[in-house]
Amino acid sequence: MLLITCPWCGPRDEIEFSCGGEAHITRPSEPEALTDEAWADYLFNRTNPKGPHAERWVHTHGCRRWFNVLRNTATNEILAVYEMGKPRPDGEGS
Amino acid sequence: MRPQRMRLASGGRIDRTRPLSFSFDGTRYQGFAGDTLASALMANGVRRVGRSFKLHRFRGIFSAGAEEPNAIVQLESGPRTVPNLRATQVELYDGLSAASVNAWPSLAVDFLAINSLFAPLLPAGFYYKTFMWPKPLWHACEGMIRRAAGLGRAPMDPDPDTYDHLHAHCDVLVVGGGPTGLAAALRAGRTGARVIIADEQNELGGQLLNNRQQVDGSLGADWVATACEEFVGTANVRVLTRTTAFGHYEHNHVALLERRTDHLGPGVDGVRQRLWKVRAKQVVLAAGAYERPIVFRNNDRPGVMLASAAAAYVNRYAVRPGQRAVVFTNNDSGYAAAADLADGGVPVAAIVDARLEAGDDAAALAAVRDIEVLNGFAVVDVKGRRQVAGADVSILNDEGAATGGSARTIGCDLLAVSGGWNPCVHLHCHSGGKLDFDSDWACFVPGRTPLASRAAGAAAGVFELAACLESGFEAGARAARAAGIKRRGRARKAPAAERNSPAPARRLFHVPSLKRGGEAKAFVDLQYDVTAADISLAAREGYESVEHVKRYTTLGMATDQGKTSNVAGLAILSGVLGRPIPEVGTTTFRPPYTAVTYGALAGRDVGDFADPVRKTPMHHWHVAAGAKFEDVGQWKRPWYYPRADESMQEAVNRECLAARNTIGVLDASTLGKIDIQGRDTVTFLNRVYTNTWDSLAVGRSRYGLMCGEDGMIFDDGVTTRLGDHHYLMTTTSGGAARVMSWLEEWLQTEWPELDVRLTSVTEQWASAGLCGPGARRLMDDLSEDLPLDSEALPFMAMAEGRVAEIPARVFRISFSGEVSFEINVAARYGMALWNALMTAGEKYGITPYGTEAMHVLRAEKGYIIAGQETDGTVTPIDLGLERMVSKKKDFIGKRSLSRSDTAREDRKQLVGLLTEDESEVLPEGAQIVAEPRPMPPMEMIGHVTSSYYSANVGRSIALALIRSGRSRVGEYVFAPLPGKRVMARVVEPVFFDPEGGRLHG
Amino acid sequence: MAARYSIVSLVRNAFGYHEGWQRAWRSPDPKERYHVVVIGGGGHGLATAYYLAKEHGVTDIAVIERGWLGGGNTGRNTTIIRSNYLWDESAGIYEKALQLYEGLSQDLNFNIMLSQRGVLNLAHNLHDLREISRRVNAIRLNGIDSEVLSAEEIKAMVPILNISPGARYPVLGGSLQRRGGVARHDAVAWGLARAADARGVDIVQNCEVTDILREGGRVTGVETTRGTIMADKVGIVVAGHSSVLAAMAGFRMPVESHPLQALVSEPIKPILDTVVMSGTVHVYVSQSDRGELVMGAGIDGHNGYTQRGSLPVIEHMVAAAMELFPIFSRLRMMRQWGGIVDVCPDASPIIGKTPVENLFINCGWGTGGFKATPGSGWVFAHTIARGEPHPLNAPFSLDRFAAGKLIDEHGAAGVAH
């Protein structure tokens, strides 16, 4: 069971949280201007890397707040925890 | 009661003043407190305790611990029976009853022992090569295989015992309470660190309880007692005995199983087993090592035993494991075992040492006792069929093969074997720890680990007692420091033990048989009958990966999970392939270390606690009224309220008629309710709902549809504007939590700039929905300050006031198409409101109705239920709700609606169906075809989503999603059902009061 | 080449102490060039190679496996086989697979131990009952066997099931596919490998692809830990690692990799003859021929590439299973593990072309890949050989996501996504 450090509550067991998938996917500001392909890219395509992955978590059974986690999907090592809206700390990706 | 003829007169950690009676396979015996079932059986001279899995050969006790492959028993009978326990780990209690497994009709006379005759036809993987022709043959053979397989029997009744879970946190978790673990816990404990030390046995001490080595100048067991006293006086050290650390998971989360009452026998009060979930800052793995066997022909005969186990039976349990022993070893530890046996009254006929030379101290142990030592020899075969009667020995050549030279047979009934030691690396490997190969000892030792965890002592490949104590002590100090404990603590000198000068072990895992085909009886995995020949066969056939060998031969897949067989197996594989052992690699070590009771994994989350049941404030009234209930999510909702002798259909008909002709009342409390406040609420609603919210006035309600970003309907409900910046959203009963989480996610992750706050208030409000022509009259009777006429409180409006003197919000919303008043009161007044409605409504014929009638009423009007008319593939347009889809603004999912497939004209669309036979109710889920054919396959164009008999319409009605449905109105379609075909006409999906006059009335 | 397997050959070899058996497949070094390179030596990849050779006469093939063949999800799943899918597209491909399975032992001359002991899906509430009715009707009209069972009929098949109305998850009924069942997962991989090898396919183990070589939007080969291998056509069949391989080829996929947990009990005498699944309770159980109860659960919520067991998921799974089978309580978990499943947004696979010419992909089987193995290989072989999908896999194209033509099978998986 992962140990995740909620930025507001501190370290807690994984079962208190829910994962919301890849972080830093911004909703297009003008969806109607996109092609079907571009819209599908936003809607469905995911980086899904084996290695560091920026993802969103919510402290469901705690403060119910969302935050970002940088986690290595190959080892489950948690590399960073950071607030929503902050850039990815390792400078990778968007 | 028979005498314990193999019991020593003195010594051991048993209590001779507490005799315990027990039975095995129906025979009664006596043992003593402190015995395991295995030691007690041995004390009574029971040599054969089981049969092997495949060939049904006799099996005897092989070890004294968790690695036992042979002595598998069924403990007790009835609801408290447990299959597949290892007799070496079952503590004896008075009245214990155990039986052997996998033998029928009895252990002595086992029909399937005939398999042994067919052994030449049953090599590894034989079943992959046959039973293919004719086809039905496999089916018949499989049945036989299934009946023959399996070991013990499952209980046939529910478990009467309880289990629980406990979360714990510590600075240092020490796994294993042998000399290394004790030294680690002592050292860490002295720094003030919070320490948990766990050991699977009934007392701490590990090997020190099994041998006669000394620590700090006193007998090991006495030193253990002193250490335990120190723990008792140290508040920061918690000792868990009978507790197995079975899994090492991510981020130093370690799972422990504590057996709290098993040693007391069945039926004891209290929690039987407890699952500890320990989050440790640091872990010290001091789980010790297993002695490993050497594989030779007929090495599975009862009487072949690990040397350290033989010594443990003498020292710890005061039992003679045989009358006359031969010790076969490739390292010095066999000599200590021989000495213990000899001193314990088991004459040792010879020590067969594969090496040309033993260490000086070891050699002296034999010399002093006048034990013959055969250097450079190996055991090549075992005499005796039912049990060991002698050992055939022969000279080994430099390559480790027996030459047949100087062959002789040494009579014995105990063949104690030591093939060196394998560190117990399981927990280290569970979460990604790597293994290194120690070529001196030819064993795998822990290497790199991603966790804050370190191995020490024998678990780290340190096999000498003095070095183990130092290793543990050091590990304890380092772990405490790494956990952030600054204090260094007193007594920084490690406990000391005598140092020996051991000679190196000889690498010998397997003595090839001198006979052709003899390898087929040289057992590597004793439980599953995997032989050296099987491993060679696998390699020969190309199953070269160690994982392939495991899966092809079943090596290491039995209940012992290969604790004594895996390394021997891969050593043999390495020989066959001509590749070094580390290159061959090991199979993956997977949790659990030893098997874990399902009950303990479930803990208290069973029965009533399996999943919370949610009940409305009026629940007890419904129960008293005899309601039948339906599960909706976690809610229990009244389904219908049958009166005496009423069928379900009769009850539902009555309820539906009442709701349209007098007054119906529905407990609507389960509806999801979200209180929304903030200056940007309108913007927010505009984004999450498909329709627009700009013009909604205070005190007015509006129906909204929510889509996922994929454009598919996600949930629906009515939202009411309570104040300038204050709204109340309702959701479906089952979808409330999902909608709440979804809205929070958008707010926090995508639109943090919006000033909107959400609060779930589902359980804060009780809700009763009145509908029907008498509803307004009843409201009038019960409220003084509420406007009720349709001018002041029109359809889709809300007013606050008192109903039956209870502060209430009253909503003119309707799911039935009748004039409706949905009365919301604080949850604690729910029952009072309901009682008031029922009492005051009696004279008007008020009739409570359940979810079934609710469904019928809404279907009569063509109102959808999200989750019934929709399934995640349905858009608002598919349902004919284009008017709900704003063209002017963006909303979640809007872009998806214009994708090429989603915008197609011929999608499945919501329509009504009327069967030709008015009394015929289509089954929900019936598939619809346009052109019926006598036989499948048939092209389906849709399915029935809702279908009822409608008492109000006076016939059956149905809703369906049908391809191009709207253009088919008036056409006939068909529902092919098992044994019949139903014809129906496609109609508009409204069956009652299509103009909606009643709603506004 | 290797002799046929039969009782006769088994007896004959017994006289030679089984020293005469040949390798089931060769262990060749990879050649510099092949017509087709299949990346991934799991069941789907091996089936692709086998059917390319058998149905399309293409034998200049290498199957490249990073580790040992069958070592991914093929050897980690709960071995359930069934074709009881809701949508026509799914029914088509899964039924094709089931039909191939029904003759696979004979076709491969390798007993895959197919055991059609029936697959039961339980309904615990009225919504489940409606869904089951809809599904059974659809399956039957697609010409596939399926029937609705009452709680009492289910109890007769599975006496140890708790159908008491007071249970937290009462059993109100269910569906049964009698032709469903289980097969020995490793044997499927080995049998396909042996049969493919016999037709000349090179199976190259311990060979990891490190790059996908392209020229002008067209695939030309792969870079591996055992050297460069050129190819006219390349098929990617790597389940959980699909995104990683797609990234090498420069495109993104609508898949995410999640750990899926499974566990087995110690072997016990037979108590469960049927495969029992419950989508509401998120658990599926069967008893293997060895006597182990094999259980699977839902996937972990987060992405992951660790093939390890996790505790919270199995605690929940076991608790849920015990509500259905109270007698499991005193039995014991012997082994737990995880696999990496690649999940598509609609819980249906992707089988077809990619943005790179002559590069094909077969992935997204989620929790349900094993049951599709031969069918998946059969259509993928067709797709690679012809350069165009077979009608059975045409609906499972990558571009369905842009069009919105999804095949939503979330209800079919029996597990939570």
XYZ file of N, CA, C and O in Angstrom, chain B residues 79-81 84 102 120 123 127-130 132 135 138 142 146 148-152 155 159 161 165 249-250 277 430 516-517 537 540-541 543-544 547-548 551 561 590-592 595-599 606-607 611-612 630 867-868 871 900-901 924-925 927 936-938 940 943 978, chain C residues 5-6 14 17-19 21 23-25 68-69 75-76 87 102 106 109-111 113-115 117 126-127 130 133-134 137-138 140-142 168-169 184 186 190 205 263 265-270 272 287 289-290 308 315 318 323 327-337 403 405:
540
model
N -17.503 -27.104 11.391
C -17.333 -25.728 10.909
C -15.959 -25.135 11.219
O -15.582 -24.142 10.630
N -15.231 -25.729 12.163
C -13.932 -25.145 12.514
C -12.761 -25.910 11.926
O -11.616 -25.715 12.314
N -13.037 -26.786 10.986
C -11.929 -27.531 10.386
C -11.040 -26.609 9.561
O -11.508 -25.596 9.034
N -4.932 -28.456 5.259
C -3.584 -28.160 4.751
C -2.658 -27.462 5.741
O -1.789 -26.703 5.341
N -5.321 -36.383 1.414
C -4.922 -36.929 0.125
C -4.667 -38.428 0.166
O -3.800 -38.928 -0.539
N 6.044 -44.087 -14.529
C 6.786 -43.874 -15.793
C 5.954 -43.174 -16.863
O 6.512 -42.541 -17.760
N 5.361 -38.389 -16.333
C 6.435 -37.412 -16.117
C 5.842 -36.010 -16.084
O 4.644 -35.845 -16.339
N 0.197 -34.512 -19.052
C -1.172 -34.194 -19.471
C -1.212 -33.262 -20.681
O -2.212 -33.152 -21.351
N -0.106 -32.565 -20.958
C -0.106 -31.710 -22.144
C 0.014 -32.547 -23.417
O -0.235 -32.070 -24.516
N 0.478 -33.787 -23.235
C 0.799 -34.598 -24.409
C -0.275 -35.618 -24.738
O -0.139 -36.350 -25.709
N -1.288 -35.715 -23.927
C -2.270 -36.746 -24.185
C -3.670 -36.248 -23.845
O -3.869 -35.067 -23.621
N -6.026 -35.872 -25.807
C -6.549 -34.933 -26.795
C -7.527 -35.602 -27.749
O -8.314 -34.943 -28.402
N -12.064 -36.113 -28.429
C -12.278 -34.882 -27.667
C -12.915 -35.101 -26.290
O -12.469 -34.518 -25.318
N -10.866 -35.938 -22.709
C -10.287 -35.007 -21.753
C -11.284 -34.654 -20.659
O -10.932 -34.581 -19.480
N -10.401 -35.203 -16.960
C -10.275 -34.029 -16.099
C -11.041 -34.247 -14.803
O -10.576 -33.886 -13.724
N -9.398 -33.950 -11.208
C -9.881 -33.003 -10.193
C -10.152 -33.705 -8.871
O -9.811 -33.206 -7.809
N -8.864 -36.374 -7.798
C -7.636 -36.857 -7.186
C -6.792 -35.711 -6.635
O -6.030 -35.888 -5.698
N -6.949 -34.533 -7.227
C -6.108 -33.404 -6.824
C -6.668 -32.756 -5.565
O -7.609 -33.246 -4.955
N -6.076 -31.667 -5.206
C -6.483 -31.022 -3.962
C -5.851 -31.754 -2.808
O -5.412 -32.884 -2.940
N -5.783 -31.140 -1.668
C -5.235 -31.836 -0.498
C -6.366 -32.020 0.498
O -7.112 -32.979 0.449
N -6.511 -31.046 1.402
C -7.541 -31.176 2.431
C -8.908 -30.767 1.923
O -9.109 -30.501 0.746
N -14.223 -26.469 4.908
C -15.378 -26.617 5.791
C -16.647 -26.471 4.961
O -16.629 -25.841 3.910
N -17.981 -19.857 8.865
C -16.957 -19.805 9.907
C -17.523 -19.178 11.177
O -17.976 -18.031 11.157
N -15.827 -18.212 13.710
C -14.826 -17.361 14.358
C -14.811 -15.946 13.794
O -15.308 -15.695 12.703
N -8.552 -6.488 12.081
C -7.393 -5.809 11.493
C -6.871 -4.784 12.485
O -7.639 -4.193 13.226
N 5.206 -4.898 1.407
C 4.614 -4.178 0.283
C 5.245 -2.793 0.153
O 6.111 -2.402 0.938
N 4.727 -2.051 -0.823
C 5.296 -0.759 -1.159
C 5.406 0.169 0.051
O 4.570 0.141 0.947
N -1.325 -4.402 10.018
C -0.803 -3.668 8.865
C 0.150 -2.624 9.416
O -0.271 -1.612 9.974
N 9.672 -9.354 -2.022
C 8.277 -9.054 -2.319
C 8.101 -7.702 -2.994
O 7.243 -7.523 -3.840
N 20.031 -46.117 -14.331
C 19.351 -45.400 -15.410
C 17.876 -45.249 -15.025
O 17.257 -46.195 -14.556
N 17.387 -44.065 -15.167
C 15.999 -43.826 -14.783
C 15.826 -43.580 -13.293
O 14.719 -43.292 -12.839
N 13.875 -33.198 -17.989
C 12.942 -33.314 -19.113
C 12.497 -31.929 -19.584
O 12.476 -31.643 -20.783
N 15.209 -30.295 -21.435
C 15.411 -30.961 -22.722
C 14.364 -30.504 -23.728
O 14.637 -30.356 -24.912
N 13.161 -30.272 -23.257
C 12.086 -29.899 -24.174
C 12.037 -28.403 -24.453
O 11.116 -27.925 -25.096
N 11.973 -25.925 -22.130
C 11.450 -25.080 -21.049
C 12.636 -24.681 -20.186
O 12.873 -25.247 -19.123
N 13.399 -23.712 -20.680
C 14.693 -23.427 -20.078
C 14.613 -22.332 -19.041
O 15.396 -22.307 -18.093
N 11.179 -19.949 -14.839
C 9.725 -19.834 -14.697
C 9.011 -20.912 -15.514
O 7.978 -21.426 -15.123
N 9.569 -21.241 -16.684
C 8.972 -22.313 -17.474
C 9.096 -23.642 -16.751
O 8.164 -24.446 -16.730
N 6.555 -23.850 -14.010
C 5.189 -24.025 -14.483
C 4.995 -25.374 -15.175
O 3.927 -25.972 -15.095
N 5.326 -23.739 -1.218
C 5.837 -22.742 -2.164
C 7.343 -22.894 -2.389
O 8.058 -21.918 -2.590
N 6.624 -14.442 -4.186
C 5.388 -13.669 -4.106
C 4.774 -13.815 -2.732
O 4.862 -14.873 -2.126
N 4.136 -12.771 -2.248
C 3.439 -12.913 -0.985
C 2.311 -13.928 -1.138
O 1.808 -14.090 -2.249
N 1.841 -14.553 -0.093
C 2.370 -14.422 1.266
C 3.499 -15.420 1.522
O 3.604 -16.422 0.833
N 0.814 -19.291 4.000
C -0.579 -19.044 3.623
C -1.318 -18.227 4.690
O -1.056 -18.373 5.883
N -2.230 -17.384 4.215
C -2.958 -16.465 5.093
C -4.453 -16.756 5.010
O -5.019 -16.839 3.922
N -5.068 -16.891 6.163
C -6.494 -17.186 6.236
C -7.310 -16.075 5.576
O -7.122 -14.897 5.870
N -8.237 -16.474 4.695
C -9.081 -15.471 4.033
C -9.858 -14.658 5.059
O -10.032 -13.446 4.917
N -10.340 -15.346 6.089
C -11.098 -14.638 7.115
C -10.297 -13.481 7.700
O -10.833 -12.406 7.970
N -17.178 -8.285 7.008
C -18.036 -9.379 6.553
C -19.415 -9.204 7.172
O -19.588 -8.442 8.122
N -20.366 -9.965 6.642
C -21.726 -9.907 7.169
C -22.265 -8.486 7.109
O -22.196 -7.825 6.076
N -20.588 -4.103 3.637
C -20.830 -2.912 2.843
C -21.933 -2.186 3.614
O -22.935 -2.807 3.946
N -21.751 -0.935 3.930
C -22.762 -0.274 4.751
C -24.129 -0.291 4.071
O -24.213 -0.161 2.856
N -35.878 -2.869 -2.251
C -34.985 -3.020 -3.400
C -33.651 -2.363 -3.049
O -33.634 -1.308 -2.413
N -29.333 5.424 -16.154
C -28.883 4.116 -15.702
C -29.817 3.005 -16.144
O -29.484 1.834 -16.056
N -31.033 3.385 -16.600
C -31.939 2.360 -17.127
C -32.200 2.619 -18.613
O -31.988 1.748 -19.440
N -26.991 3.910 -20.621
C -25.990 2.928 -20.187
C -24.584 3.393 -20.513
O -23.678 2.594 -20.683
N -18.238 12.365 -35.793
C -18.920 11.822 -36.969
C -19.888 10.702 -36.614
O -20.991 10.621 -37.144
N -19.509 9.832 -35.689
C -20.415 8.728 -35.368
C -21.532 9.176 -34.422
O -22.677 8.740 -34.551
N -37.921 -6.701 -19.643
C -36.880 -5.679 -19.791
C -35.609 -6.372 -20.228
O -35.275 -7.436 -19.725
N -34.917 -5.783 -21.157
C -33.724 -6.426 -21.696
C -34.001 -7.247 -22.935
O -33.074 -7.781 -23.541
N -34.365 -8.088 -26.661
C -33.755 -7.482 -27.838
C -34.811 -7.372 -28.943
O -35.712 -8.196 -29.046
N -31.466 -17.887 -34.646
C -30.352 -16.938 -34.613
C -29.284 -17.388 -35.606
O -29.272 -18.569 -35.967
N -28.364 -16.547 -36.011
C -28.276 -15.144 -35.617
C -29.301 -14.252 -36.313
O -29.731 -14.542 -37.423
N -29.674 -13.201 -35.598
C -30.596 -12.210 -36.150
C -30.013 -10.832 -35.895
O -29.354 -10.624 -34.882
N -29.983 -7.345 -34.557
C -30.716 -6.632 -33.508
C -30.682 -5.139 -33.781
O -29.650 -4.604 -34.188
N -33.139 -2.568 -27.888
C -33.590 -3.394 -26.770
C -34.587 -2.630 -25.901
O -34.667 -1.400 -25.948
N -37.020 -16.701 -25.725
C -36.956 -18.159 -25.676
C -38.362 -18.746 -25.804
O -39.242 -18.444 -24.996
N 2.502 -35.560 -30.191
C 2.183 -35.974 -28.830
C 0.951 -36.873 -28.861
O -0.038 -36.558 -29.528
N 1.007 -37.970 -28.129
C -0.153 -38.844 -27.999
C 0.139 -39.822 -26.883
O 1.271 -39.903 -26.390
N 8.254 -43.590 -22.362
C 8.426 -44.081 -21.001
C 9.501 -45.167 -20.978
O 10.295 -45.260 -20.042
N 12.904 -43.813 -20.675
C 13.051 -42.907 -19.525
C 12.834 -41.450 -19.930
O 13.416 -40.545 -19.361
N 12.009 -41.239 -20.928
C 11.651 -39.896 -21.393
C 12.871 -39.077 -21.807
O 12.867 -37.860 -21.752
N 13.908 -39.792 -22.212
C 15.109 -39.062 -22.642
C 15.052 -38.731 -24.126
O 15.919 -38.032 -24.641
N 12.514 -37.149 -25.796
C 11.651 -36.036 -26.220
C 12.473 -34.923 -26.833
O 13.549 -34.588 -26.359
N 12.887 -30.867 -28.296
C 12.520 -29.520 -27.862
C 11.126 -29.175 -28.395
O 10.793 -29.483 -29.529
N 10.339 -28.493 -27.567
C 9.014 -28.070 -28.005
C 9.135 -26.933 -29.017
O 8.290 -26.768 -29.879
N 10.152 -26.123 -28.878
C 10.431 -25.083 -29.880
C 11.932 -24.806 -29.851
O 12.600 -25.038 -28.850
N 10.596 -14.337 -20.997
C 10.303 -15.721 -21.378
C 8.896 -15.773 -21.913
O 8.019 -15.053 -21.455
N 8.673 -16.616 -22.916
C 7.384 -16.541 -23.590
C 6.249 -16.949 -22.650
O 6.396 -17.852 -21.824
N 0.519 -15.716 -18.572
C 0.778 -16.588 -17.429
C 0.316 -16.020 -16.114
O 0.691 -16.518 -15.053
N -0.472 -14.961 -16.143
C -0.856 -14.302 -14.897
C -2.356 -14.134 -14.735
O -2.814 -13.553 -13.762
N -22.268 -6.489 -27.181
C -22.371 -5.869 -28.504
C -21.984 -6.854 -29.597
O -21.144 -7.725 -29.401
N -12.141 -24.287 -28.906
C -12.782 -25.599 -28.811
C -12.055 -26.665 -29.626
O -12.197 -27.848 -29.357
N -6.518 -30.075 -30.343
C -6.321 -30.968 -31.470
C -5.513 -30.277 -32.571
O -4.629 -30.869 -33.183
N -2.005 -30.002 -31.355
C -1.451 -31.251 -30.811
C -0.785 -30.974 -29.462
O 0.338 -31.356 -29.174
N -1.493 -30.244 -28.644
C -0.987 -29.893 -27.312
C -2.225 -29.686 -26.448
O -3.081 -28.861 -26.783
N -2.344 -30.454 -25.398
C -3.558 -30.371 -24.578
C -3.552 -29.080 -23.755
O -2.788 -28.940 -22.806
N -5.961 -28.164 -22.051
C -6.808 -28.460 -20.896
C -8.025 -27.549 -20.839
O -8.384 -27.029 -19.785
N -8.640 -27.378 -22.013
C -9.863 -26.584 -22.066
C -10.943 -27.297 -21.261
O -11.184 -28.483 -21.447
N -11.552 -26.571 -20.381
C -12.527 -27.175 -19.492
C -13.797 -26.338 -19.528
O -13.887 -25.302 -18.887
N -16.599 -25.772 -18.226
C -17.396 -26.074 -17.038
C -18.460 -25.012 -16.769
O -19.113 -25.039 -15.743
N -32.054 -5.527 -8.921
C -32.944 -5.500 -10.080
C -32.227 -4.962 -11.315
O -32.476 -5.402 -12.436
N -31.323 -4.030 -11.077
C -30.564 -3.475 -12.201
C -29.710 -4.564 -12.841
O -29.670 -4.698 -14.066
N -31.891 -6.820 -14.980
C -32.222 -6.216 -16.275
C -31.052 -6.333 -17.231
O -31.194 -6.700 -18.395
N -30.599 -9.883 -18.418
C -31.615 -10.243 -19.400
C -31.262 -9.651 -20.766
O -31.321 -10.326 -21.800
N -30.867 -8.398 -20.763
C -30.501 -7.741 -22.015
C -29.333 -8.466 -22.679
O -29.341 -8.738 -23.884
N -30.284 -12.083 -23.971
C -31.061 -11.987 -25.208
C -30.174 -11.640 -26.392
O -30.309 -12.208 -27.477
N -29.261 -10.709 -26.171
C -28.382 -10.300 -27.266
C -27.456 -11.445 -27.664
O -27.248 -11.711 -28.854
N -27.888 -14.634 -27.290
C -28.626 -15.705 -27.971
C -28.935 -15.330 -29.413
O -28.819 -16.150 -30.326
N -29.328 -14.074 -29.625
C -29.673 -13.674 -30.992
C -28.432 -13.573 -31.874
O -28.524 -13.553 -33.092
N -27.259 -13.520 -31.243
C -26.031 -13.608 -32.024
C -25.638 -15.049 -32.272
O -24.548 -15.329 -32.788
N -25.886 -9.740 2.203
C -25.625 -8.352 1.807
C -25.715 -8.210 0.296
O -26.149 -7.193 -0.215
N -25.283 -9.241 -0.411
C -25.408 -9.250 -1.868
C -26.261 -10.455 -2.254
O -25.731 -11.484 -2.684
N -5.779 -24.103 -19.452
C -4.473 -23.956 -18.803
C -3.702 -22.872 -19.545
O -3.316 -23.066 -20.710
N -0.653 -21.431 -19.394
C 0.698 -21.668 -19.909
C 0.662 -22.585 -21.132
O 1.415 -22.394 -22.089
N 2.483 -22.331 -24.724
C 3.456 -23.347 -25.150
C 2.976 -24.087 -26.391
O 3.768 -24.363 -27.302
N 13.525 -15.417 -27.493
C 13.261 -14.957 -26.124
C 14.426 -14.100 -25.642
O 15.476 -14.036 -26.258
N -5.179 -13.972 -7.036
C -4.625 -14.793 -5.963
C -5.174 -16.209 -6.065
O -6.217 -16.449 -6.675
N -5.792 -19.920 -3.627
C -5.787 -20.552 -2.311
C -4.912 -21.794 -2.366
O -4.468 -22.223 -3.423
N -4.709 -22.371 -1.207
C -4.093 -23.691 -1.172
C -5.028 -24.680 -1.876
O -6.239 -24.472 -1.916
N -4.475 -25.764 -2.406
C -5.336 -26.731 -3.089
C -6.229 -27.486 -2.107
O -5.764 -27.937 -1.063
N -7.488 -27.588 -2.448
C -8.429 -28.365 -1.649
C -9.233 -29.246 -2.586
O -9.243 -29.043 -3.797
N -9.925 -30.214 -2.012
C -10.750 -31.109 -2.819
C -11.864 -30.286 -3.489
O -12.272 -29.246 -2.964
N -12.384 -30.759 -4.624
C -13.318 -29.935 -5.413
C -14.534 -29.451 -4.623
O -15.201 -30.247 -3.948
N -16.066 -26.361 -6.189
C -16.614 -25.372 -7.108
C -16.338 -25.830 -8.530
O -15.200 -25.823 -8.975
N -12.218 -22.952 -9.561
C -11.289 -23.870 -8.911
C -10.506 -24.605 -9.979
O -11.077 -25.183 -10.902
N -7.815 -27.362 -11.741
C -7.726 -28.822 -11.676
C -6.819 -29.272 -10.533
O -6.949 -30.376 -10.032
N -5.903 -28.418 -10.136
C -5.038 -28.764 -9.001
C -5.758 -28.599 -7.676
O -5.270 -29.034 -6.652
N 3.242 -6.676 -9.155
C 3.275 -7.136 -7.780
C 1.883 -7.130 -7.186
O 1.017 -6.379 -7.589
N -7.675 -7.475 0.109
C -8.518 -7.500 1.310
C -9.972 -7.314 0.895
O -10.866 -8.027 1.337
N -11.308 -10.355 -1.149
C -11.576 -11.537 -0.339
C -12.831 -11.323 0.512
O -13.676 -12.218 0.635
N -18.657 -12.957 1.144
C -20.104 -12.730 1.221
C -20.832 -13.719 0.323
O -21.924 -14.170 0.643
N -18.002 -20.148 3.227
C -17.112 -21.217 3.682
C -15.659 -20.972 3.291
O -14.777 -21.710 3.707
N -15.399 -19.940 2.512
C -14.003 -19.652 2.171
C -13.215 -19.152 3.385
O -11.993 -19.145 3.378
N -13.917 -18.729 4.413
C -13.273 -17.980 5.491
C -12.047 -18.673 6.084
O -11.048 -18.035 6.389
N -12.114 -19.986 6.273
C -11.007 -20.675 6.935
C -9.971 -21.211 5.950
O -8.978 -21.804 6.345
N -10.249 -21.037 4.650
C -9.248 -21.426 3.655
C -8.172 -20.349 3.616
O -8.336 -19.278 4.185
N -7.118 -20.649 2.914
C -5.979 -19.735 3.007
C -5.420 -19.347 1.643
O -5.323 -20.165 0.724
N -5.035 -18.091 1.548
C -4.399 -17.581 0.335
C -2.966 -18.098 0.292
O -2.207 -17.926 1.240
N -2.618 -18.698 -0.826
C -1.281 -19.278 -0.949
C -0.335 -18.370 -1.725
O 0.854 -18.348 -1.479
N -0.894 -17.629 -2.673
C -0.039 -16.855 -3.565
C -0.852 -15.701 -4.115
O -2.009 -15.879 -4.475
N -0.278 -14.525 -4.195
C -0.929 -13.403 -4.863
C 0.055 -12.765 -5.832
O 1.263 -12.846 -5.628
N -0.479 -12.140 -6.868
C 0.402 -11.506 -7.836
C -0.371 -10.435 -8.587
O -1.581 -10.309 -8.423
N -13.913 9.095 -34.157
C -15.284 9.122 -34.680
C -16.308 9.038 -33.552
O -17.468 9.412 -33.727
N -17.037 6.096 -32.281
C -17.721 4.819 -32.497
C -17.174 3.782 -31.502
O -16.571 2.790 -31.885
